[in-house]
mmCIF file of C-alpha atoms in Angstrom:
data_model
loop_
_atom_site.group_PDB
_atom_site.id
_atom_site.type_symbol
_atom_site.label_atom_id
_atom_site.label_comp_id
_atom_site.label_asym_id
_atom_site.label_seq_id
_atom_site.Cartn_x
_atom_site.Cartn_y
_atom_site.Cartn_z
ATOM 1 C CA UNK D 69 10.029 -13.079 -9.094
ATOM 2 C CA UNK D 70 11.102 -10.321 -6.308
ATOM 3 C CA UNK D 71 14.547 -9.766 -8.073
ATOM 4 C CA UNK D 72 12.546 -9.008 -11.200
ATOM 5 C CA UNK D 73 10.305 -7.032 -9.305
ATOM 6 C CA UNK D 74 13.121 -5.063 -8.313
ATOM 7 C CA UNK D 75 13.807 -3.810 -11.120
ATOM 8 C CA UNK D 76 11.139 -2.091 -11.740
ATOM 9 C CA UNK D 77 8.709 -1.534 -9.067
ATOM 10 C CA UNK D 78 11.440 1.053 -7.882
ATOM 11 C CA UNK D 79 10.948 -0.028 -4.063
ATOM 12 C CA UNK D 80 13.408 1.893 -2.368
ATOM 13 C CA UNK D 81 11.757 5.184 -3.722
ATOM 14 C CA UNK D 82 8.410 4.288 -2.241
ATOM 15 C CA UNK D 83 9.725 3.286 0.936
ATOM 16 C CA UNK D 84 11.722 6.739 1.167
ATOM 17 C CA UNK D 85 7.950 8.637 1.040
ATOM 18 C CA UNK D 86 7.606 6.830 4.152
ATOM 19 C CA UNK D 87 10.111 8.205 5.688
ATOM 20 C CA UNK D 88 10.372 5.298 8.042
ATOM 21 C CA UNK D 89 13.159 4.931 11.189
ATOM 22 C CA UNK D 90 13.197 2.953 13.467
ATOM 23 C CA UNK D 91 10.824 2.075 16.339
ATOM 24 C CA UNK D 92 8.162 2.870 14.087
ATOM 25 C CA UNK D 93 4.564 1.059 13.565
ATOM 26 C CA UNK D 94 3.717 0.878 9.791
ATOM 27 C CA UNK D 95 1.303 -0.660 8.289
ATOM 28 C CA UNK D 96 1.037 -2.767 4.924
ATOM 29 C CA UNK D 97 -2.385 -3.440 3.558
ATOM 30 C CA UNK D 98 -2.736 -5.408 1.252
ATOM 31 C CA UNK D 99 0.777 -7.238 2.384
ATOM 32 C CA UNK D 100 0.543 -10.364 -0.126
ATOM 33 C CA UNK D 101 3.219 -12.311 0.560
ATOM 34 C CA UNK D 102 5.329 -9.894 1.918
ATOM 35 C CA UNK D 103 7.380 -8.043 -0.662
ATOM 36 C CA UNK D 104 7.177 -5.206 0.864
ATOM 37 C CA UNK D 105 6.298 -6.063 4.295
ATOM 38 C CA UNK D 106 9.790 -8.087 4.784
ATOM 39 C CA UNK D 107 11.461 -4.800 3.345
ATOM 40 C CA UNK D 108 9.933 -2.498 6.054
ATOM 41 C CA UNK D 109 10.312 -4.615 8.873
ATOM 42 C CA UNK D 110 14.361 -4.467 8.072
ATOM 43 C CA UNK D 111 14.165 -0.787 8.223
ATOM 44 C CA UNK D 112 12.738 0.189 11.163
ATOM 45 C CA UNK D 113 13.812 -2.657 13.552
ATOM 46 C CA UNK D 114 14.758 -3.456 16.299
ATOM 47 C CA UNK D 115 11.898 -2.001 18.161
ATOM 48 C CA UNK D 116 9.983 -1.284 15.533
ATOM 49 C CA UNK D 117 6.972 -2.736 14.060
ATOM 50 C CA UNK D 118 5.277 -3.978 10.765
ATOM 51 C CA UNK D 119 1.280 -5.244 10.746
ATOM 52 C CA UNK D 120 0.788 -6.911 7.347
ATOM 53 C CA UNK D 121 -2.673 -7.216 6.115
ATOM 54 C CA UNK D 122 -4.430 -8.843 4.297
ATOM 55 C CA UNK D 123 -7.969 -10.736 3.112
ATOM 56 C CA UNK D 124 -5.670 -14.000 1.879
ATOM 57 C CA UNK D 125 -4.762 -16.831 4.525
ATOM 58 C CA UNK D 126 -2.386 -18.376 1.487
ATOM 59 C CA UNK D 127 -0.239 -15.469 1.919
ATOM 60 C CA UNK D 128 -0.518 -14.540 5.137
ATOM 61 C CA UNK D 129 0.993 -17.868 5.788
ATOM 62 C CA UNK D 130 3.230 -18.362 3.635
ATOM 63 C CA UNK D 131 4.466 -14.319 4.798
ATOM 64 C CA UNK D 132 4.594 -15.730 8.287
ATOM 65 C CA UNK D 133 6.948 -18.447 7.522
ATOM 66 C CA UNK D 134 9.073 -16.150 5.399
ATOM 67 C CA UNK D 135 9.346 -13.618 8.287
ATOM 68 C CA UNK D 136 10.072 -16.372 10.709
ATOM 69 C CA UNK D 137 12.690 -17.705 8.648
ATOM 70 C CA UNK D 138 14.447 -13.889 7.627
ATOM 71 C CA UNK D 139 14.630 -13.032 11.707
ATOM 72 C CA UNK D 140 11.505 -10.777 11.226
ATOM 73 C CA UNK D 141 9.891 -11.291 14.665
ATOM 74 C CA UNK D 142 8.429 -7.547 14.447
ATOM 75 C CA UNK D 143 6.729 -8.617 11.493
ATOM 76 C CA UNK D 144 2.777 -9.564 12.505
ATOM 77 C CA UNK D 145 -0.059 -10.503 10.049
ATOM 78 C CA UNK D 146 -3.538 -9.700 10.348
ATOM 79 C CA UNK D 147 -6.192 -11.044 8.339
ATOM 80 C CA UNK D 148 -8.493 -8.680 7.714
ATOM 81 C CA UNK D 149 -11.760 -8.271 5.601
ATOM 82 C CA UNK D 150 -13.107 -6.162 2.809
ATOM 83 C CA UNK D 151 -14.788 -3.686 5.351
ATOM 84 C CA UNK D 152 -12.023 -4.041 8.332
ATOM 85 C CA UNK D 153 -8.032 -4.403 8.576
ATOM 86 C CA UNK D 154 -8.300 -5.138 12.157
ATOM 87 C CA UNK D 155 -5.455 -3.507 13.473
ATOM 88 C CA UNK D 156 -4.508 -3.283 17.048
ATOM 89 C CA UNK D 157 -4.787 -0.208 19.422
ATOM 90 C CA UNK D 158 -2.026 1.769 18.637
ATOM 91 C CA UNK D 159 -0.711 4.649 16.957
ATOM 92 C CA UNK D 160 0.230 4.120 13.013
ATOM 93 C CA UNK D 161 3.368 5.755 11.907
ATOM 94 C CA UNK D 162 3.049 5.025 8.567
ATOM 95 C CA UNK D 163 0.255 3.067 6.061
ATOM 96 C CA UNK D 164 1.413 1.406 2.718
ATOM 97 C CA UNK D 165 -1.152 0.620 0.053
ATOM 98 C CA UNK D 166 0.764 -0.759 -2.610
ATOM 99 C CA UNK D 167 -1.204 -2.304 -5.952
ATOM 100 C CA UNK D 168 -4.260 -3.210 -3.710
ATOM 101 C CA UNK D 169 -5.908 0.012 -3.496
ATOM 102 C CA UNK D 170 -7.912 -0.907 -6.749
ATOM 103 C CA UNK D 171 -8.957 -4.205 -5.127
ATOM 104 C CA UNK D 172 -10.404 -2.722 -2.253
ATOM 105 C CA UNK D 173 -14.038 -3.449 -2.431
ATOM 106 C CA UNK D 174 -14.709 -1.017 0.140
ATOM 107 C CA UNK D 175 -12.685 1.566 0.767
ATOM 108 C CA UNK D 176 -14.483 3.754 2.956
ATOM 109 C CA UNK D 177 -14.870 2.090 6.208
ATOM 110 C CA UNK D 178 -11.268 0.811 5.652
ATOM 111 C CA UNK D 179 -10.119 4.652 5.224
ATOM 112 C CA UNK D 180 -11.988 5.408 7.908
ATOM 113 C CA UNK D 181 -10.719 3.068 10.605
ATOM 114 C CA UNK D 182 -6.569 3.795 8.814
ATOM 115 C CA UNK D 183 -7.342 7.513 9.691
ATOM 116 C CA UNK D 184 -8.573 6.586 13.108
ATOM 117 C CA UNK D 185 -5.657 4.327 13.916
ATOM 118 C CA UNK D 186 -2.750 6.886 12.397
ATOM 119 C CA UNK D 187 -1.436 9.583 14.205
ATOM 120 C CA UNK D 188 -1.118 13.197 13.317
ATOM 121 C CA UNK D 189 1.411 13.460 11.333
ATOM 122 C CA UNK D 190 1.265 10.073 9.879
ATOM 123 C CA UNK D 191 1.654 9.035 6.427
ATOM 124 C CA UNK D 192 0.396 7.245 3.865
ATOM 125 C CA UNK D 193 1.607 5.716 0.823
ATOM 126 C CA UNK D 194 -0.691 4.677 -1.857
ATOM 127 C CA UNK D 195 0.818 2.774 -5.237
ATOM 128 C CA UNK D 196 -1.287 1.346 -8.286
ATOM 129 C CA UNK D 197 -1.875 1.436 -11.453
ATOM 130 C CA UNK D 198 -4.384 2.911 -13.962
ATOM 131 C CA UNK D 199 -5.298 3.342 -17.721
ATOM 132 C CA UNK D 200 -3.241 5.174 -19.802
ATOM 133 C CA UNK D 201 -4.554 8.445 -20.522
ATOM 134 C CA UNK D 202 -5.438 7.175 -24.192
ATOM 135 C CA UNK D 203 -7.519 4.084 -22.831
ATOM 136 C CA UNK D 204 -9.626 6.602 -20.267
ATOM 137 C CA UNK D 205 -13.079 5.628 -21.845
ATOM 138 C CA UNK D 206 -17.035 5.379 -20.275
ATOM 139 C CA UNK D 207 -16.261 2.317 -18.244
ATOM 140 C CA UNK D 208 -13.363 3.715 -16.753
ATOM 141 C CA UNK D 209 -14.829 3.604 -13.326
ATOM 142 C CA UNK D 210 -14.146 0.084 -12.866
ATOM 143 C CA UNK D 211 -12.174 -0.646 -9.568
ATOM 144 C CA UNK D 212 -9.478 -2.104 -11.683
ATOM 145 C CA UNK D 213 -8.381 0.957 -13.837
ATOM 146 C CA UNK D 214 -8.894 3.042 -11.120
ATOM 147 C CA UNK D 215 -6.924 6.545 -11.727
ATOM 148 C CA UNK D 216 -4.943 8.332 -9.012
ATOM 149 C CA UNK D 217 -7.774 11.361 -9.635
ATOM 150 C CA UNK D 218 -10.202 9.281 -8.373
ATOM 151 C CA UNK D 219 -8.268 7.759 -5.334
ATOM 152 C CA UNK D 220 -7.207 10.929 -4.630
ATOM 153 C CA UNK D 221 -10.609 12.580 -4.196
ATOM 154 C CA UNK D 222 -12.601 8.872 -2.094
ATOM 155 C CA UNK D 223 -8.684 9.407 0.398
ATOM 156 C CA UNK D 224 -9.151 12.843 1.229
ATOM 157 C CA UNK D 225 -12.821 12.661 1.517
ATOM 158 C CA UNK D 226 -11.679 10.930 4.964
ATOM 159 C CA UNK D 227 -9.933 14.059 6.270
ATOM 160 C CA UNK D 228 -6.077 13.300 4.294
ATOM 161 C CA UNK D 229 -4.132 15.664 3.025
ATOM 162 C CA UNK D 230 -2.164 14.756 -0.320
ATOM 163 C CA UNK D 231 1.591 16.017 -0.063
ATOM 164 C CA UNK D 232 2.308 14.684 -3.180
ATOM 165 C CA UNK D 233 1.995 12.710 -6.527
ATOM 166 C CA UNK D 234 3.469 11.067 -9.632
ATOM 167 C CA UNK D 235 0.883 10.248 -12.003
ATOM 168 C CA UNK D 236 3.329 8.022 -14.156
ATOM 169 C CA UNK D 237 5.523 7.236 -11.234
ATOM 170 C CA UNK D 238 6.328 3.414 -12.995
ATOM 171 C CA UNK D 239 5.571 4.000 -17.318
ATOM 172 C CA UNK D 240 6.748 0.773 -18.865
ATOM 173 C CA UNK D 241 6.206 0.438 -22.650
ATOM 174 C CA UNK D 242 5.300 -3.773 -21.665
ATOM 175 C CA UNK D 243 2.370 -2.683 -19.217
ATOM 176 C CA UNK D 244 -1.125 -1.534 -20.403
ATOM 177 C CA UNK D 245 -1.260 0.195 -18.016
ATOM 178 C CA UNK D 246 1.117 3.161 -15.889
ATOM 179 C CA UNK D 247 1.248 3.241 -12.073
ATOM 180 C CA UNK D 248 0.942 6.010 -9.961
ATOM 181 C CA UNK D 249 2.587 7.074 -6.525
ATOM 182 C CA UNK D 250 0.468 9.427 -3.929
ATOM 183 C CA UNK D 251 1.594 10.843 -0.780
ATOM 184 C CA UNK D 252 -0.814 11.899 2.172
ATOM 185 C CA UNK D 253 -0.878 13.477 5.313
ATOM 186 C CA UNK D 254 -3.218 12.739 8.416
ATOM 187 C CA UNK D 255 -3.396 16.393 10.018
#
């Protein structure tokens, strides 16, 4: 399922707006099983670190095992909950929201703890998808065809700066719907 994800999720791209090196604390929220967690935690060991989070046990566990069994001891996962990611003290390099931003139930005291926990200068990455311009109708403001617009406005209502963003960053003829790429800045 990853190798086909591969090939079109275009996950070295969205890990470049990251800009991650090594040594590095970066968050994933909204980690899954790990598909991009695992790739993270390759790029910026050995001292680095990756905090994978999630509301999920199933795949928190079963993203434990997987770093445990791929050499990723600077991989750590955090269950957190719909209003709190629970992350340690600590500055946060980097945050990567990556198709979970539309699931997030609550997204304001979760963007307001991220900010608190990044530091200046941090970014953050935020991936999803929305409606296709055609299929924008009166209902639209469902969590689950959530446009970048929209996130873009509730994220920097939190103090973030966007840097960037592709607004058909993944357009596949097969999906109803076209994801979207958005780059921020914590001042």
């Amino acid at each position: 399922v990853e190798r086909e994800r591969d090939t079109w999720q275009r996950p070295d791209e969205i890990l470049e707006q990251l800009d991650l090196q090594p040594g590095q604390t970066v968050v994933d929220l909204g980690s899954g099983a790990g598909y991009f967690a695992l790739k993270i935690a390759a790029r910026v060991a050995p001292d680095g670190r990756v905090l994978a989070v999630d509301v999920r046990r199933q795949s928190l566990a079963f993203l434990w095992i997987r770093a445990r069994q791929g050499g990723h001891a600077n991989l750590t996962v955090i269950r957190g909950d719909e209003h709190n990611p629970k992350l340690p003290a600590g500055p946060i390099d980097s945050v990567l929201i990556a198709n979970t931003y539309h699931e997030l139930t609550a997204p304001d005291p979760v963007l307001k703890i991220l900010f608190a926990s990044m530091r200046s200068g941090a970014t953050l990455v935020v991936v999803d998808r929305g409606p296709r311009p055609a299929e924008l109708h009166s209902e639209a403001t469902a969590r689950h065809e959530l446009t970048a617009a929209a996130a873009t406005e509730e994220i920097m209502r939190h103090g973030f700066r966007m840097v960037s963003s592709d607004e058909r960053f993944i357009d596949r003829a097969a999906d109803e719907d076209i994801w979207w790429l958005t780059v921020f800045r914590k001042p």
